[in-house]
mmCIF file of C-alpha atoms in Angstrom:
data_model
loop_
_atom_site.group_PDB
_atom_site.id
_atom_site.type_symbol
_atom_site.label_atom_id
_atom_site.label_comp_id
_atom_site.label_asym_id
_atom_site.label_seq_id
_atom_site.Cartn_x
_atom_site.Cartn_y
_atom_site.Cartn_z
ATOM 1 C CA MET A 1 44.384 175.184 70.896
ATOM 2 C CA SER A 2 43.127 171.610 71.032
ATOM 3 C CA CYS A 3 44.944 168.713 72.577
ATOM 4 C CA ASN A 4 44.537 165.288 71.028
ATOM 5 C CA THR A 5 45.486 162.460 73.338
ATOM 6 C CA SER A 6 45.589 158.753 72.844
ATOM 7 C CA VAL A 7 46.079 155.899 75.271
ATOM 8 C CA THR A 8 48.433 152.957 74.913
ATOM 9 C CA ARG A 9 47.287 149.871 76.786
ATOM 10 C CA VAL A 10 49.541 146.926 77.595
ATOM 11 C CA GLN A 11 47.853 143.545 77.844
ATOM 12 C CA VAL A 12 48.909 142.510 81.336
ATOM 13 C CA SER A 13 48.225 138.846 80.565
ATOM 14 C CA SER A 14 51.192 138.873 78.163
ATOM 15 C CA VAL A 15 53.720 139.660 80.926
ATOM 16 C CA GLY A 16 54.006 136.087 82.229
ATOM 17 C CA GLN A 17 54.514 134.717 78.722
ATOM 18 C CA ALA A 18 57.411 136.994 77.764
ATOM 19 C CA GLN A 19 60.717 135.356 76.899
ATOM 20 C CA ARG A 20 64.219 136.861 77.122
ATOM 21 C CA ALA A 21 65.437 138.314 73.838
ATOM 22 C CA THR A 22 68.734 139.423 72.340
ATOM 23 C CA VAL A 23 68.202 143.023 71.209
ATOM 24 C CA HIS A 24 70.181 145.025 68.616
ATOM 25 C CA LEU A 25 69.464 148.720 68.012
ATOM 26 C CA MET A 26 70.531 149.443 64.436
ATOM 27 C CA PRO A 27 71.292 152.869 62.871
ATOM 28 C CA CYS A 28 68.919 152.240 59.989
ATOM 29 C CA GLU A 29 65.366 151.340 59.168
ATOM 30 C CA ILE A 30 64.789 147.710 58.299
ATOM 31 C CA GLN A 31 61.518 146.889 56.577
ATOM 32 C CA HIS A 32 60.727 143.956 58.850
ATOM 33 C CA ASP A 33 58.520 143.759 61.904
ATOM 34 C CA GLY A 34 59.252 140.637 63.899
ATOM 35 C CA PRO A 35 61.928 138.210 64.995
ATOM 36 C CA ALA A 36 65.027 137.833 62.841
ATOM 37 C CA GLN A 37 67.851 135.323 62.626
ATOM 38 C CA VAL A 38 70.365 137.861 63.921
ATOM 39 C CA SER A 39 72.977 135.245 64.793
ATOM 40 C CA GLN A 40 73.041 134.160 61.146
ATOM 41 C CA TYR A 41 73.849 137.684 59.950
ATOM 42 C CA MET A 42 75.681 139.371 62.834
ATOM 43 C CA THR A 43 77.369 137.160 65.409
ATOM 44 C CA ALA A 44 79.673 135.222 63.075
ATOM 45 C CA THR A 45 81.495 138.383 61.994
ATOM 46 C CA THR A 46 81.337 140.367 65.243
ATOM 47 C CA LYS A 47 84.740 141.184 66.709
ATOM 48 C CA ASP A 48 85.096 142.327 70.310
ATOM 49 C CA HIS A 49 87.869 144.831 70.992
ATOM 50 C CA LYS A 50 88.000 146.789 74.258
ATOM 51 C CA HIS A 51 84.208 146.645 74.816
ATOM 52 C CA GLU A 52 83.699 147.772 71.219
ATOM 53 C CA LYS A 53 82.063 145.501 68.694
ATOM 54 C CA THR A 54 82.584 145.808 64.944
ATOM 55 C CA VAL A 55 80.591 144.199 62.178
ATOM 56 C CA SER A 56 79.825 144.665 58.518
ATOM 57 C CA PHE A 57 76.113 144.781 57.737
ATOM 58 C CA ARG A 58 75.218 144.890 54.037
ATOM 59 C CA GLY A 59 78.680 146.221 53.281
ATOM 60 C CA ARG A 60 78.560 149.057 55.828
ATOM 61 C CA GLY A 61 80.838 149.111 58.840
ATOM 62 C CA LEU A 62 79.038 149.261 62.167
ATOM 63 C CA LYS A 63 80.575 149.799 65.578
ATOM 64 C CA GLY A 64 78.639 148.790 68.630
ATOM 65 C CA GLN A 65 78.611 148.589 72.364
ATOM 66 C CA GLU A 66 76.636 146.396 74.719
ATOM 67 C CA LEU A 67 74.536 148.498 77.100
ATOM 68 C CA SER A 68 72.873 147.157 80.231
ATOM 69 C CA CYS A 69 69.497 148.396 81.383
ATOM 70 C CA PRO A 70 69.757 150.548 84.504
ATOM 71 C CA GLN A 71 69.677 148.621 87.775
ATOM 72 C CA GLY A 72 66.117 147.750 88.720
ATOM 73 C CA TYR A 73 64.817 148.196 85.158
ATOM 74 C CA THR A 74 63.896 145.690 82.461
ATOM 75 C CA GLY A 75 63.605 146.458 78.752
ATOM 76 C CA LEU A 76 60.343 145.535 77.055
ATOM 77 C CA VAL A 77 59.718 144.594 73.429
ATOM 78 C CA LEU A 78 56.119 145.479 72.660
ATOM 79 C CA LYS A 79 54.057 144.350 69.685
ATOM 80 C CA GLU A 80 51.023 146.285 68.554
ATOM 81 C CA ILE A 81 47.902 144.129 68.321
ATOM 82 C CA ASP A 82 45.644 146.292 66.154
ATOM 83 C CA LYS A 83 47.281 149.197 64.376
ATOM 84 C CA PRO A 84 45.054 152.281 64.539
ATOM 85 C CA GLY A 85 44.368 154.427 61.521
ATOM 86 C CA SER A 86 45.758 157.604 63.089
ATOM 87 C CA ASP A 87 48.029 158.845 65.896
ATOM 88 C CA GLN A 88 45.005 160.085 67.847
ATOM 89 C CA GLU A 89 43.461 156.609 68.250
ATOM 90 C CA ASP A 90 44.110 154.415 71.273
ATOM 91 C CA ARG A 91 46.588 151.545 70.905
ATOM 92 C CA THR A 92 46.804 148.130 72.489
ATOM 93 C CA VAL A 93 50.136 146.329 72.710
ATOM 94 C CA ARG A 94 51.264 143.030 74.137
ATOM 95 C CA LEU A 95 54.600 142.225 75.654
ATOM 96 C CA SER A 96 56.467 139.916 73.279
ATOM 97 C CA SER A 97 59.829 139.707 75.083
ATOM 98 C CA VAL A 98 62.041 141.275 77.730
ATOM 99 C CA PHE A 99 65.749 142.120 77.872
ATOM 100 C CA ASP A 100 68.314 143.337 80.382
ATOM 101 C CA LYS A 101 70.940 144.442 77.856
ATOM 102 C CA LEU A 102 71.078 145.486 74.221
ATOM 103 C CA THR A 103 73.741 146.028 71.600
ATOM 104 C CA TYR A 104 73.661 149.604 70.311
ATOM 105 C CA TRP A 105 75.189 150.121 66.842
ATOM 106 C CA ASN A 106 76.486 153.287 65.146
ATOM 107 C CA LEU A 107 77.531 153.761 61.553
ATOM 108 C CA GLU A 108 81.332 153.955 61.264
ATOM 109 C CA THR A 109 81.932 155.504 64.720
ATOM 110 C CA PRO A 110 81.806 153.766 68.099
ATOM 111 C CA PRO A 111 78.993 154.691 70.478
ATOM 112 C CA ASN A 112 80.009 157.323 73.035
ATOM 113 C CA SER A 113 78.606 159.140 76.038
ATOM 114 C CA ASP A 114 77.068 161.858 73.802
ATOM 115 C CA ASP A 115 74.748 159.392 72.040
ATOM 116 C CA THR A 116 71.133 159.743 73.169
ATOM 117 C CA VAL A 117 70.717 155.998 73.743
ATOM 118 C CA VAL A 118 73.814 155.862 75.958
ATOM 119 C CA MET A 119 72.642 158.951 77.864
ATOM 120 C CA ALA A 120 69.159 157.449 78.291
ATOM 121 C CA MET A 121 70.640 154.551 80.252
ATOM 122 C CA ASP A 122 71.830 157.093 82.858
ATOM 123 C CA TRP A 123 68.471 158.851 83.108
ATOM 124 C CA PRO A 124 66.852 156.747 85.901
ATOM 125 C CA GLU A 125 69.860 157.303 88.183
ATOM 126 C CA LEU A 126 69.836 161.032 87.408
ATOM 127 C CA ALA A 127 66.070 161.258 87.978
ATOM 128 C CA ASP A 128 66.459 159.537 91.373
ATOM 129 C CA ALA A 129 69.195 162.000 92.369
ATOM 130 C CA VAL A 130 67.069 165.000 91.332
ATOM 131 C CA SER A 131 64.063 163.601 93.247
ATOM 132 C CA LEU A 132 66.137 163.133 96.391
ATOM 133 C CA PHE A 133 67.538 166.648 96.075
ATOM 134 C CA LEU A 134 64.046 168.116 95.675
ATOM 135 C CA LEU A 135 62.733 166.152 98.659
ATOM 136 C CA TYR A 136 65.623 167.413 100.767
ATOM 137 C CA PHE A 137 65.234 170.986 99.473
ATOM 138 C CA TYR A 138 61.501 171.158 100.213
ATOM 139 C CA SER A 139 61.890 169.507 103.606
ATOM 140 C CA CYS A 140 64.285 172.314 104.583
ATOM 141 C CA LEU A 141 61.794 175.087 103.755
#
């Protein structure tokens, strides 16, 4: 069995140039790679109701929730500099923007605690708890 690995490099020089961004995670694929005038298409019709946002996007009802990055973490928006020809080739990305919260959208149903994106926001806290438990467990041996 062979193992193909590739490396993703982040241009460190791009970190200081990163601006804050408003991020929306949509339940669809949009054939666009870059900034968009989200406020022109989303904000005007967004209604907040009990921490739930609703909007119509291209005639489809979306329900969303604003999620904060876990404490001590910052979200990164990365842009690939040169796209490789295959998954096995190394990649180089630059940091285009940062965020501390994002709006997560579902089709027709509001986001809930069973959604993978919502669960992922709890992962760092869970990983810290497991690490502390393991440290304590092994120190008692």
